[in-house]
XYZ file of C-alpha atoms in Angstrom:
778
model
C -99.521 -9.870 9.742
C -97.104 -12.261 11.266
C -95.309 -12.795 7.922
C -94.803 -9.044 7.441
C -93.320 -8.753 10.895
C -90.910 -11.609 10.264
C -89.852 -10.084 6.939
C -89.197 -6.761 8.622
C -87.116 -8.389 11.329
C -85.115 -10.318 8.776
C -84.370 -7.133 6.825
C -83.278 -5.426 10.017
C -80.993 -8.362 10.787
C -79.365 -8.165 7.326
C -78.943 -4.416 7.510
C -76.965 -4.882 10.724
C -74.541 -7.226 8.979
C -74.294 -4.938 5.996
C -73.407 -2.009 8.239
C -70.726 -4.084 9.944
C -69.423 -5.194 6.581
C -69.066 -1.643 5.313
C -67.585 -0.478 8.598
C -64.945 -3.231 8.461
C -64.360 -2.594 4.771
C -63.784 1.124 5.331
C -61.692 0.366 8.385
C -59.604 -2.036 6.309
C -58.989 0.778 3.844
C -58.572 3.616 6.303
C -56.480 1.739 8.886
C -53.472 1.118 6.581
C -53.746 4.716 5.428
C -53.810 5.884 9.023
C -50.925 3.594 10.004
C -48.877 4.715 7.020
C -49.683 8.339 7.829
C -48.723 7.913 11.456
C -45.487 6.252 10.401
C -44.782 9.033 7.905
C -45.423 11.649 10.582
C -42.917 9.917 12.871
C -45.354 8.533 15.471
C -43.889 5.035 15.052
C -40.323 6.253 15.380
C -37.975 8.686 13.642
C -38.281 8.714 9.860
C -35.792 10.075 7.320
C -36.639 13.403 5.758
C -36.173 14.282 2.098
C -32.542 15.357 2.623
C -31.667 12.091 4.357
C -33.352 10.081 1.615
C -31.372 12.001 -0.972
C -28.079 11.622 0.948
C -28.189 8.541 3.186
C -25.626 8.579 5.986
C -23.122 5.934 4.980
C -19.442 5.856 5.790
C -17.319 5.752 2.660
C -13.662 4.725 2.632
C -11.194 7.109 1.034
C -9.628 5.516 -2.021
C -5.939 5.706 -2.965
C -5.641 5.627 -6.744
C -2.451 4.994 -8.730
C -1.357 7.006 -11.746
C -2.531 4.140 -13.995
C -5.990 4.067 -12.442
C -5.654 1.128 -10.046
C -6.744 1.155 -6.397
C -3.663 0.861 -4.189
C -5.605 0.761 -0.942
C -8.133 2.585 1.188
C -8.402 4.529 4.402
C -11.321 3.469 6.592
C -12.187 2.838 10.206
C -15.024 0.299 10.231
C -16.561 0.588 6.767
C -14.379 -0.334 3.800
C -16.988 0.929 1.364
C -16.432 2.440 -2.073
C -19.671 2.862 -4.067
C -20.068 1.857 -7.708
C -22.688 2.895 -10.245
C -25.300 0.562 -11.670
C -23.417 0.597 -14.992
C -20.428 -0.978 -13.228
C -22.443 -4.055 -12.196
C -22.467 -7.055 -14.554
C -25.918 -8.065 -15.829
C -25.745 -11.545 -14.323
C -25.034 -10.082 -10.869
C -28.243 -8.017 -11.015
C -30.187 -10.973 -12.468
C -29.020 -13.192 -9.609
C -30.154 -10.643 -7.002
C -33.623 -10.237 -8.528
C -34.082 -13.982 -9.024
C -33.348 -14.871 -5.421
C -34.538 -11.795 -3.518
C -37.371 -10.109 -5.458
C -38.621 -11.807 -8.620
C -41.349 -9.168 -9.205
C -38.981 -6.250 -8.582
C -39.849 -4.547 -11.870
C -43.611 -4.738 -11.208
C -44.066 -3.227 -7.738
C -43.514 0.177 -6.181
C -41.643 -0.904 -3.088
C -44.153 -3.347 -1.570
C -44.931 -6.745 -3.075
C -48.604 -7.372 -2.116
C -48.556 -10.910 -3.455
C -45.471 -11.686 -1.455
C -47.033 -10.286 1.704
C -50.237 -12.314 1.259
C -48.230 -15.457 0.556
C -46.143 -14.897 3.684
C -49.303 -14.334 5.765
C -51.118 -17.435 4.509
C -48.005 -19.608 4.841
C -47.023 -17.983 8.157
C -43.554 -17.331 6.809
C -42.966 -20.978 5.876
C -42.200 -22.425 2.483
C -39.722 -19.776 1.313
C -40.387 -16.686 -0.708
C -40.137 -13.906 1.882
C -42.220 -10.753 1.606
C -39.378 -8.199 1.817
C -38.602 -6.514 -1.471
C -35.159 -5.219 -2.408
C -36.440 -1.708 -1.677
C -37.576 -2.798 1.793
C -34.247 -4.456 2.486
C -32.455 -1.279 1.432
C -34.741 0.744 3.719
C -33.874 -1.604 6.576
C -30.136 -1.320 5.870
C -30.177 2.466 5.587
C -32.728 3.655 8.143
C -34.460 0.926 10.190
C -31.673 -1.276 11.494
C -31.546 -4.797 12.913
C -34.907 -6.502 13.436
C -36.162 -6.357 17.026
C -37.000 -9.547 18.913
C -40.078 -7.850 20.367
C -43.114 -8.667 18.187
C -44.753 -5.248 18.548
C -41.501 -3.401 17.824
C -40.834 -5.723 14.901
C -44.260 -4.834 13.473
C -43.451 -1.149 13.856
C -40.164 -1.685 12.028
C -41.928 -3.550 9.216
C -44.398 -0.680 8.756
C -41.508 1.796 8.641
C -39.809 -0.398 6.027
C -42.951 -0.302 3.871
C -43.253 3.460 4.117
C -39.571 4.144 3.447
C -39.513 1.593 0.608
C -42.313 3.413 -1.220
C -40.565 6.739 -0.692
C -37.297 5.284 -1.995
C -39.123 4.089 -5.102
C -40.353 7.641 -5.706
C -36.939 9.152 -4.987
C -34.771 6.809 -7.069
C -34.922 4.734 -10.217
C -35.013 0.948 -9.979
C -31.390 0.821 -11.136
C -30.255 3.301 -8.476
C -31.960 1.254 -5.750
C -30.191 -1.904 -6.955
C -26.830 -0.095 -6.945
C -27.419 1.302 -3.449
C -28.350 -2.144 -2.158
C -25.152 -3.681 -3.502
C -23.118 -0.776 -2.139
C -24.562 -0.820 1.388
C -24.336 -4.526 2.235
C -21.619 -5.854 4.569
C -20.144 -9.030 3.052
C -17.783 -9.631 6.006
C -13.951 -9.671 6.147
C -13.845 -5.864 5.687
C -15.813 -6.287 2.444
C -18.343 -3.476 2.770
C -20.255 -3.101 -0.471
C -19.964 -5.028 -3.705
C -16.745 -3.375 -4.858
C -14.814 -4.335 -1.746
C -16.401 -7.800 -1.820
C -15.359 -8.427 -5.424
C -11.807 -7.246 -4.733
C -11.403 -9.105 -1.427
C -12.984 -12.448 -2.354
C -11.932 -12.605 -6.002
C -9.220 -9.971 -6.505
C -11.100 -8.138 -9.251
C -13.444 -5.245 -9.939
C -17.230 -5.962 -9.894
C -17.662 -5.641 -13.667
C -15.186 -8.506 -14.140
C -17.072 -10.989 -11.939
C -18.203 -14.137 -13.693
C -21.584 -15.823 -13.136
C -20.259 -18.287 -10.566
C -18.692 -15.483 -8.504
C -21.798 -13.308 -8.765
C -24.027 -16.145 -7.556
C -21.799 -16.688 -4.522
C -21.851 -13.022 -3.529
C -25.618 -12.730 -3.993
C -26.047 -15.862 -1.881
C -24.285 -14.068 0.967
C -27.151 -11.552 1.202
C -29.109 -14.125 3.222
C -26.593 -13.906 6.072
C -22.981 -12.952 5.396
C -21.916 -13.990 8.882
C -23.271 -17.513 8.404
C -22.391 -17.777 4.736
C -18.764 -16.704 5.067
C -16.720 -18.453 2.330
C -13.574 -18.499 4.464
C -15.272 -20.318 7.352
C -18.195 -22.142 5.776
C -17.261 -23.113 2.229
C -19.804 -25.954 2.124
C -22.681 -23.769 3.292
C -21.724 -21.012 0.863
C -21.537 -23.509 -1.986
C -25.020 -24.786 -1.160
C -26.360 -21.249 -0.965
C -24.729 -20.363 -4.304
C -26.452 -23.394 -5.820
C -29.805 -22.100 -4.556
C -29.147 -18.804 -6.322
C -28.304 -20.625 -9.546
C -31.491 -22.688 -9.247
C -33.555 -19.522 -8.830
C -31.863 -18.011 -11.871
C -32.824 -21.104 -13.854
C -36.398 -20.958 -12.506
C -36.860 -17.432 -13.807
C -35.112 -18.178 -17.134
C -31.987 -16.112 -16.539
C -29.823 -19.166 -17.262
C -30.369 -22.553 -18.841
C -30.494 -25.850 -16.994
C -27.208 -26.873 -18.614
C -25.463 -23.732 -17.349
C -26.910 -24.235 -13.876
C -25.832 -27.884 -13.721
C -22.340 -27.020 -14.941
C -21.782 -24.177 -12.466
C -23.152 -26.118 -9.504
C -20.368 -28.659 -10.008
C -17.660 -25.977 -9.775
C -15.828 -24.804 -6.692
C -16.149 -21.275 -5.353
C -12.933 -20.125 -7.029
C -11.948 -17.816 -4.182
C -8.929 -15.544 -4.577
C -8.881 -14.052 -1.103
C -7.132 -10.693 -1.263
C -7.521 -8.898 2.096
C -7.723 -5.123 2.137
C -6.228 -4.124 5.442
C -3.975 -1.272 6.425
C -1.019 -3.622 6.924
C -1.453 -5.778 3.821
C -1.655 -5.292 0.098
C 0.335 -3.117 -2.272
C 2.408 -0.034 -1.349
C 1.778 -0.372 2.402
C 4.665 1.888 3.412
C 3.658 4.536 0.899
C 0.055 4.370 2.126
C 1.184 5.096 5.671
C 3.234 8.053 4.449
C 0.087 9.176 2.629
C -2.012 8.811 5.790
C 0.270 11.321 7.516
C 0.103 13.605 4.457
C -3.707 13.491 4.555
C -3.851 14.168 8.302
C -1.849 17.343 7.771
C -3.975 18.293 4.765
C -7.262 17.869 6.651
C -5.868 19.774 9.651
C -5.242 22.823 7.450
C -8.103 25.283 7.932
C -7.949 26.132 4.243
C -9.145 22.601 3.446
C -12.605 22.470 4.971
C -16.032 21.223 3.929
C -18.648 23.786 2.870
C -20.119 23.645 6.389
C -16.706 24.399 7.906
C -16.057 20.940 9.373
C -12.945 18.849 8.779
C -12.814 16.082 6.227
C -12.501 12.613 7.707
C -10.188 10.450 5.611
C -11.772 7.288 7.055
C -15.425 8.019 6.254
C -15.845 10.858 3.752
C -15.102 8.883 0.600
C -12.256 11.050 -0.700
C -10.424 10.016 -3.854
C -6.678 10.559 -3.536
C -4.880 10.452 -6.875
C -1.215 9.543 -6.471
C 1.845 9.381 -8.697
C 2.581 5.746 -7.826
C 2.382 3.438 -10.848
C 0.851 0.114 -9.759
C 2.899 -1.829 -12.325
C 6.203 -0.298 -11.261
C 5.257 -0.649 -7.603
C 4.657 -4.356 -8.149
C 8.017 -4.773 -9.905
C 9.747 -2.951 -7.051
C 8.089 -5.135 -4.420
C 8.828 -8.263 -6.452
C 12.503 -7.293 -6.712
C 12.703 -6.921 -2.937
C 10.866 -10.214 -2.417
C 13.222 -12.009 -4.810
C 16.501 -10.633 -3.492
C 16.078 -10.216 0.250
C 15.379 -13.880 1.202
C 18.605 -14.977 -0.483
C 20.632 -12.180 1.048
C 19.062 -12.866 4.435
C 19.785 -16.592 4.191
C 23.451 -15.831 3.598
C 23.446 -13.436 6.540
C 21.987 -16.140 8.801
C 24.520 -18.617 7.393
C 27.371 -16.322 8.395
C 25.853 -15.659 11.821
C 25.285 -19.134 13.220
C 26.201 -19.516 16.900
C 29.310 -21.447 15.847
C 30.511 -18.778 13.427
C 29.448 -15.806 15.541
C 28.535 -16.417 19.211
C 27.391 -12.783 19.463
C 25.113 -13.038 16.429
C 23.925 -10.917 14.792
C 26.353 -8.366 16.230
C 30.055 -8.227 15.482
C 32.029 -5.436 17.163
C 29.967 -5.071 20.338
C 31.042 -6.521 23.674
C 28.542 -8.526 25.711
C 27.991 -5.426 27.842
C 27.426 -3.320 24.738
C 24.915 -5.833 23.402
C 23.007 -5.810 26.690
C 22.888 -1.999 26.658
C 21.619 -1.964 23.079
C 18.954 -4.551 23.866
C 17.761 -2.728 26.972
C 17.419 0.508 25.013
C 15.353 -1.365 22.411
C 13.247 -2.918 25.168
C 12.317 0.480 26.559
C 11.354 1.686 23.083
C 9.132 -1.327 22.395
C 5.355 -1.349 22.153
C 5.163 -3.922 24.965
C 7.027 -1.560 27.292
C 4.820 1.394 26.306
C 1.550 -0.465 26.833
C 2.541 -2.053 30.151
C 3.903 1.263 31.428
C 0.644 2.964 30.462
C -1.305 0.281 32.325
C 0.619 0.975 35.528
C 3.133 -1.900 35.595
C 6.437 -1.273 37.369
C 9.702 -1.397 35.431
C 10.641 -4.593 37.246
C 7.365 -6.232 36.203
C 7.856 -5.118 32.621
C 11.444 -6.386 32.478
C 10.359 -9.744 33.911
C 7.659 -10.039 31.255
C 10.342 -9.930 28.555
C 11.817 -13.148 29.977
C 8.557 -15.149 30.005
C 7.791 -17.260 26.912
C 4.548 -16.270 25.169
C 2.727 -17.313 22.026
C 3.468 -15.027 19.105
C 3.556 -14.795 15.345
C 6.952 -13.877 13.956
C 8.205 -12.919 10.524
C 10.057 -15.451 8.410
C 11.022 -15.962 4.788
C 10.473 -19.716 5.147
C 6.891 -19.914 3.860
C 4.494 -18.111 1.566
C 2.656 -16.456 4.489
C 5.987 -15.036 5.709
C 5.073 -15.684 9.335
C 4.893 -18.608 11.731
C 3.296 -19.328 15.121
C 5.784 -19.993 17.885
C 6.474 -19.646 21.596
C 9.320 -17.294 22.428
C 10.530 -14.869 25.054
C 9.914 -11.267 23.942
C 13.597 -10.596 24.700
C 14.638 -13.346 22.273
C 12.199 -12.130 19.640
C 13.784 -8.661 19.810
C 17.207 -10.141 19.157
C 15.772 -12.325 16.396
C 14.367 -9.287 14.612
C 17.677 -7.458 14.869
C 19.102 -10.190 12.634
C 16.991 -9.054 9.693
C 18.296 -6.853 6.921
C 15.861 -4.190 5.735
C 15.473 -2.530 2.330
C 14.416 0.961 1.332
C 13.649 1.832 -2.290
C 12.174 4.782 -4.178
C 11.793 5.458 -7.897
C 11.014 8.869 -9.387
C 10.633 10.687 -12.701
C 13.240 13.486 -12.566
C 11.409 15.784 -14.978
C 8.050 15.770 -13.150
C 9.052 14.753 -9.639
C 6.419 12.004 -9.747
C 7.322 9.154 -7.383
C 6.507 5.917 -9.204
C 7.448 3.254 -6.623
C 8.031 3.261 -2.856
C 9.122 0.227 -0.807
C 9.901 1.157 2.778
C 10.723 -2.284 4.148
C 10.234 -6.038 3.850
C 6.812 -6.487 5.417
C 4.717 -3.711 6.923
C 2.764 -6.070 9.163
C 5.938 -6.835 11.135
C 8.200 -3.836 10.413
C 6.408 -0.491 10.421
C 9.492 1.714 10.194
C 9.734 3.315 6.748
C 13.255 3.218 5.307
C 12.424 5.572 2.429
C 11.637 8.798 4.258
C 11.910 8.076 7.983
C 15.187 6.192 7.928
C 18.456 8.085 7.546
C 21.701 6.173 7.186
C 25.277 6.870 6.183
C 25.431 7.078 2.428
C 29.046 6.096 1.748
C 30.377 6.638 -1.739
C 26.997 7.665 -3.132
C 27.882 11.128 -1.796
C 30.960 11.398 -4.019
C 29.063 12.689 -7.104
C 28.224 15.838 -5.127
C 31.949 16.449 -4.639
C 32.705 15.794 -8.309
C 29.785 17.993 -9.442
C 31.065 20.874 -7.298
C 34.531 20.547 -8.837
C 33.067 20.434 -12.346
C 30.790 23.407 -11.722
C 33.258 25.631 -9.882
C 36.632 24.580 -11.297
C 35.398 23.529 -14.749
C 37.097 20.156 -14.395
C 36.234 17.484 -16.955
C 35.957 13.673 -16.784
C 39.318 13.359 -18.519
C 41.276 15.532 -16.093
C 43.783 13.471 -14.108
C 44.861 13.416 -10.476
C 47.482 11.235 -8.797
C 46.312 8.180 -6.899
C 48.539 8.480 -3.855
C 48.148 8.930 -0.097
C 46.735 12.362 0.644
C 46.073 14.221 3.882
C 44.006 17.295 4.731
C 44.354 19.430 7.817
C 40.996 19.923 9.530
C 39.707 21.366 12.781
C 38.288 18.838 15.233
C 37.089 19.887 18.697
C 39.103 23.081 18.390
C 42.297 21.256 17.433
C 43.942 20.940 14.052
C 44.149 17.331 12.934
C 45.106 15.565 9.734
C 42.535 13.536 7.840
C 44.226 10.910 5.675
C 41.701 8.631 3.907
C 42.910 5.320 2.551
C 41.865 3.370 -0.512
C 40.284 -0.027 -0.073
C 43.071 -2.546 0.426
C 45.488 0.395 0.760
C 46.299 0.123 -2.949
C 47.528 3.159 -4.875
C 49.318 3.976 -8.082
C 49.507 6.125 -11.176
C 47.355 8.881 -12.497
C 43.594 8.494 -12.759
C 41.030 10.391 -14.770
C 38.081 11.663 -12.791
C 35.843 9.225 -14.647
C 38.034 6.281 -13.723
C 38.415 7.483 -10.134
C 34.653 7.798 -9.580
C 33.908 4.497 -11.348
C 36.297 2.725 -8.979
C 35.453 4.879 -5.947
C 39.040 5.966 -5.303
C 39.132 7.752 -1.964
C 42.370 9.621 -2.430
C 41.173 11.387 -5.594
C 37.877 12.363 -3.937
C 39.840 13.768 -0.981
C 41.919 15.907 -3.331
C 38.782 17.254 -4.992
C 37.113 18.320 -1.744
C 40.364 19.916 -0.669
C 40.345 21.922 -3.924
C 36.730 23.162 -3.644
C 36.241 23.134 0.137
C 33.542 21.298 2.134
C 31.083 24.219 2.391
C 30.393 24.560 -1.368
C 29.717 20.796 -1.500
C 27.264 21.106 1.396
C 25.590 24.093 -0.270
C 25.148 22.158 -3.527
C 23.701 19.139 -1.712
C 21.219 21.351 0.151
C 20.087 23.027 -3.069
C 19.533 19.570 -4.563
C 17.030 18.622 -1.883
C 19.169 17.288 0.964
C 17.169 18.444 3.977
C 19.347 17.346 6.892
C 22.253 19.307 8.336
C 25.638 18.304 6.956
C 28.727 19.308 8.901
C 31.138 21.016 6.449
C 34.215 18.875 7.119
C 36.434 17.080 4.574
C 35.299 13.595 5.623
C 31.851 14.164 4.117
C 33.540 13.435 0.774
C 33.428 9.722 1.638
C 29.786 9.773 2.707
C 29.679 10.271 6.475
C 26.302 12.129 6.525
C 23.116 10.255 7.422
C 20.542 10.805 4.674
C 17.318 9.172 3.512
C 16.566 7.332 0.293
C 13.940 10.017 -0.384
C 16.521 12.801 -0.208
C 19.076 10.932 -2.279
C 16.661 10.116 -5.099
C 15.504 13.743 -5.262
C 19.105 14.972 -5.322
C 20.274 12.536 -8.008
C 17.229 13.468 -10.082
C 18.726 16.947 -10.407
C 21.608 15.457 -12.399
C 19.220 13.600 -14.717
C 17.001 16.693 -15.092
C 19.732 18.893 -16.576
C 20.556 20.606 -13.278
C 16.974 21.472 -12.306
C 15.790 20.264 -8.906
C 12.168 19.085 -8.822
C 10.588 18.424 -5.471
C 9.189 14.872 -5.229
C 5.434 14.656 -5.770
C 3.266 11.874 -4.353
C -0.271 13.316 -4.620
C -1.537 14.955 -7.800
C -5.103 15.744 -6.724
C -7.814 15.046 -4.151
C -11.549 14.853 -4.876
C -14.573 14.577 -2.615
C -17.125 11.792 -3.029
C -19.002 13.852 -5.617
C -15.939 14.361 -7.806
C -15.267 17.968 -6.818
C -11.544 18.759 -6.887
C -10.311 19.834 -3.456
C -6.553 19.854 -4.087
C -4.297 20.134 -7.118
C -0.540 19.942 -6.770
C 1.716 22.709 -8.049
C 5.223 21.653 -9.233
C 8.146 23.110 -7.291
C 11.393 23.439 -9.211
C 14.612 25.454 -9.037
C 17.821 25.726 -11.047
C 20.758 24.255 -9.153
C 23.491 23.335 -11.652
C 24.246 24.394 -15.172
C 23.022 21.961 -17.785
C 26.643 21.337 -18.773
C 27.811 20.513 -15.238
C 24.852 18.185 -14.677
C 25.486 16.323 -17.935
C 29.200 15.933 -17.242
C 28.454 14.522 -13.767
C 26.043 12.045 -15.349
C 28.755 11.138 -17.851
C 31.113 10.429 -14.952
C 28.548 8.151 -13.319
C 28.002 6.261 -16.566
C 31.523 5.004 -16.069
C 30.398 3.243 -12.884
C 28.157 0.908 -14.892
C 30.519 0.673 -17.883
C 33.640 -0.568 -16.138
C 33.245 0.170 -12.439
C 31.485 -1.477 -9.532
C 28.134 -1.351 -11.339
C 29.343 -3.126 -14.480
C 27.638 -6.365 -13.431
C 24.407 -4.737 -14.643
C 25.710 -5.151 -18.185
C 27.330 -8.579 -18.077
C 26.086 -12.090 -17.485
C 27.909 -13.315 -14.408
C 29.099 -16.857 -13.997
C 26.667 -19.437 -12.635
C 27.694 -20.879 -9.305
C 26.669 -23.820 -7.123
C 25.307 -22.442 -3.875
C 25.670 -24.968 -1.011
C 23.251 -22.969 1.150
C 20.309 -23.397 -1.240
C 21.659 -26.560 -2.927
C 21.026 -25.120 -6.353
C 22.709 -23.269 -9.155
C 22.587 -19.529 -8.547
C 22.656 -17.503 -11.738
C 24.988 -14.559 -11.436
C 24.197 -11.123 -12.841
C 21.001 -11.949 -14.754
C 20.387 -8.335 -15.836
C 22.361 -7.828 -19.078
C 21.135 -4.256 -19.491
C 22.650 -2.594 -22.538
C 21.085 0.878 -22.423
C 22.862 3.947 -20.978
C 22.836 3.852 -17.174
C 24.452 6.286 -14.752
C 24.840 5.261 -11.146
C 26.883 4.934 -8.009
C 27.308 2.191 -5.447
C 28.058 2.891 -1.824
C 29.064 0.957 1.276
C 29.669 2.412 4.717
C 32.242 1.438 7.293
C 32.137 -2.217 8.293
C 29.533 -2.949 5.587
C 26.673 -1.606 7.721
C 24.895 0.064 4.793
C 24.725 -0.882 1.137
C 23.500 1.622 -1.475
C 22.915 1.838 -5.189
C 21.704 4.945 -6.961
C 20.824 4.309 -10.604
C 19.590 6.644 -13.342
C 18.252 6.503 -16.875
C 17.060 9.703 -18.574
C 13.480 9.569 -17.250
C 13.777 7.466 -14.083
C 15.963 7.711 -10.985
C 15.867 4.907 -8.424
C 17.650 4.571 -5.115
C 18.060 1.422 -3.027
C 19.437 1.006 0.496
C 19.885 -2.244 2.438
C 21.060 -2.625 6.022
C 20.129 -3.888 9.474
C 18.238 -1.936 12.135
C 21.422 -1.616 14.198
C 24.734 -0.831 12.539
C 26.433 -3.443 14.736
C 24.593 -6.121 12.749
C 26.272 -6.466 9.354
C 28.204 -8.778 7.058
C 31.736 -9.506 8.217
C 33.244 -9.165 4.741
C 32.788 -6.960 1.720
C 31.887 -9.773 -0.687
C 28.255 -9.735 0.442
C 28.339 -6.524 2.478
C 28.991 -4.039 -0.318
C 26.363 -1.962 -2.074
C 26.935 -3.844 -5.313
C 25.799 -7.070 -3.618
C 23.191 -5.804 -1.154
C 21.374 -3.048 -3.067
C 22.290 -3.164 -6.767
C 20.515 -6.509 -7.476
C 17.174 -5.009 -6.399
C 17.711 -2.123 -8.812
C 18.694 -4.493 -11.609
C 15.695 -6.798 -11.209
C 13.326 -3.847 -10.933
C 14.622 -2.156 -14.066
C 14.680 -5.371 -16.053
C 10.998 -5.953 -15.213
C 10.153 -2.359 -16.146
C 11.855 -2.758 -19.529
C 10.047 -6.035 -20.193
C 6.681 -4.316 -19.661
C 5.830 -2.758 -23.026
C 3.056 -0.676 -21.454
C 5.679 1.403 -19.632
C 7.849 4.071 -21.204
C 11.081 3.797 -19.256
C 13.841 5.334 -21.338
C 16.493 3.265 -23.061
C 17.944 6.284 -24.859
C 21.133 8.246 -24.297
C 21.151 11.087 -21.793
C 20.483 14.266 -23.801
C 23.664 16.183 -24.503
C 23.586 19.983 -24.103
C 23.664 21.978 -27.330
C 26.778 23.718 -26.053
C 29.344 21.546 -24.295
C 32.751 22.995 -23.478
C 33.973 20.054 -21.388
C 36.312 17.394 -22.730
C 34.622 13.976 -22.587
C 36.845 12.096 -25.045
C 39.525 10.613 -22.842
C 42.283 9.294 -25.111
C 43.865 7.537 -22.152
C 42.495 4.008 -21.951
C 40.710 3.284 -18.699
C 41.201 0.119 -16.700
C 39.377 -2.855 -18.177
C 38.945 -4.470 -14.759
C 37.535 -2.460 -11.849
C 39.867 -1.819 -8.958
C 38.565 -2.285 -5.446
C 37.472 1.094 -4.210
C 36.385 1.971 -0.729
C 33.256 -0.089 -1.042
C 33.184 -2.304 -4.113
C 34.403 -5.721 -5.219
C 33.513 -7.974 -8.127
C 32.033 -10.948 -6.305
C 28.905 -12.858 -7.304
C 25.708 -11.169 -6.183
C 22.197 -12.515 -6.156
């Protein structure tokens, strides 16, 4: 009896344990389900819905794309992110990520159970974290930075698990990998793998090698800590860990691992900022273009909101050719330091106590400087912050630390201590360039250089700047005479003093232009007179046709500014921009048809939908005959006029300033070239406009203030200041066989009634015109 009772009690005891076992077992199954359900229903915090999973909210930079498919730059505020597809990622980059972050990536559905158990048993020690790539993507997209509060951190981890499984159902494994690479912030404005590859190695992701891929994947651990610019040793060690993991999982051999671990990082740091990189001045013009485009109510998103150029991932296709842009920037970088060094040499305190100014009195210089002071950013900011004018003026006389522009080193800037007042005067000593190149038939602008260095000089000398154009205006006078009076290049006019009566302030006055050096003599053909920029002949022509028809022609050819119809415009008194001049000269090369310059061909949204397509704007301005004859006249400039140095090899000369042999005229271009040099009064502005049949390029060089200029015409003329940039640019374009810059003759009209065969022999040596001489240029 006692035994039966004991057996019954024992059975009851076991049944109690069994019930507890099954209760805990069911709880262990139901609790995760309940927790996951609660998380899915949003009880543990907001969760993304299906739409958000399909279209995660990420800021995408707008990309500026050249006509040859290269990225010129981007518009972004905080996130410099441009997504790439999985197919654009090299295999070894993906292998490196899986090896170091999620070795069983192909075998799980968002949560790695083995990894979680390992992390639990090891309490997070010993490496091998539990977060899968899908979980890390979920954290990046929807969860955010890990909380320091343990309970909140657990909530976040549960949300990661739930979102990771939903991501795995929503996307393929390859799409998750691509999103992970695209979302990560690699530091230094490198948001996403494409920006990282371009910024750290100067290349597209698909061109990364194994060493570079391992370094970038190593940064996923902590891009702030493993920053290759600040912690090269730590990054190298982390890269080596990645390579070891790749060897462990048989992605690479031991020999490859050992070899790569001995290599350096191979950085090619190429920052992508708004003030650095290629075509900076053009990109700022484009920013203004895009602001106006997005402000137009006709250009709205489907929901009616405005596009944001900094975050909506637009693709802006431009006409700029990255190769030609590079050659243009290189030409400026090669020529300007030498020209600037000569300018400084001529403006030492001993040679010019008022440097860099020449004609101004001390009082005039002070007035100019004070005007500049009140236009400065320092003045604007301090005024906005409530400082008095006296306080602001005093601040300009206190030395401060600053970085200033210089040509003396590769970085083109140095740290120094200087009074802001002195820095203003220092910057007024710099000559600035403006350059634009355009296809006359299409209007496509191929290169745009608005200054020396956008970081230090934001003013754009292509479209913003307007300066006196000197003798580059003369072709408009000649074209009017050819078109209206049917004059030909071989017609002759006397080279003698000539005066025109003109109204000035209600009074009749005589305008009597003089030739350079006051030299005159004989009869000159129009071709010879234009080639040598003879003022007296140009004055006779504008007297014959009248100023107003010349102004009307210039306006029809794209000159936007007002030009006063007075005789003196014949010698280039109007202030015009490089942009206007290139468009106008393109009319001559395009058989008399004006084509409005085009910079943007199309705009697409992030999904590839076309939002904008440009429509060419053209109009007939001159007859084909008159345009061709004007071009023929300008060919004389480069055949035997002030532009002839483009065709000859100038003499080499010892330069005491640089203590080296300077090679003169290195261009030796033999193809047909039409052009015109120009220099304004006192050598304040130097111009060269050059044309071949399918490319027109204009170059201007001058200082910010007209009172800062070369004292003499040897260096101060257009043929020395501007023409060398054109020559170096064109020579580089011709040497690039991937370009199709014309070397052919200008196409002659089928019907040509003008006489171009001048039996009278022209001068073999160019005379000095109003702006040219035959001195050595750079």
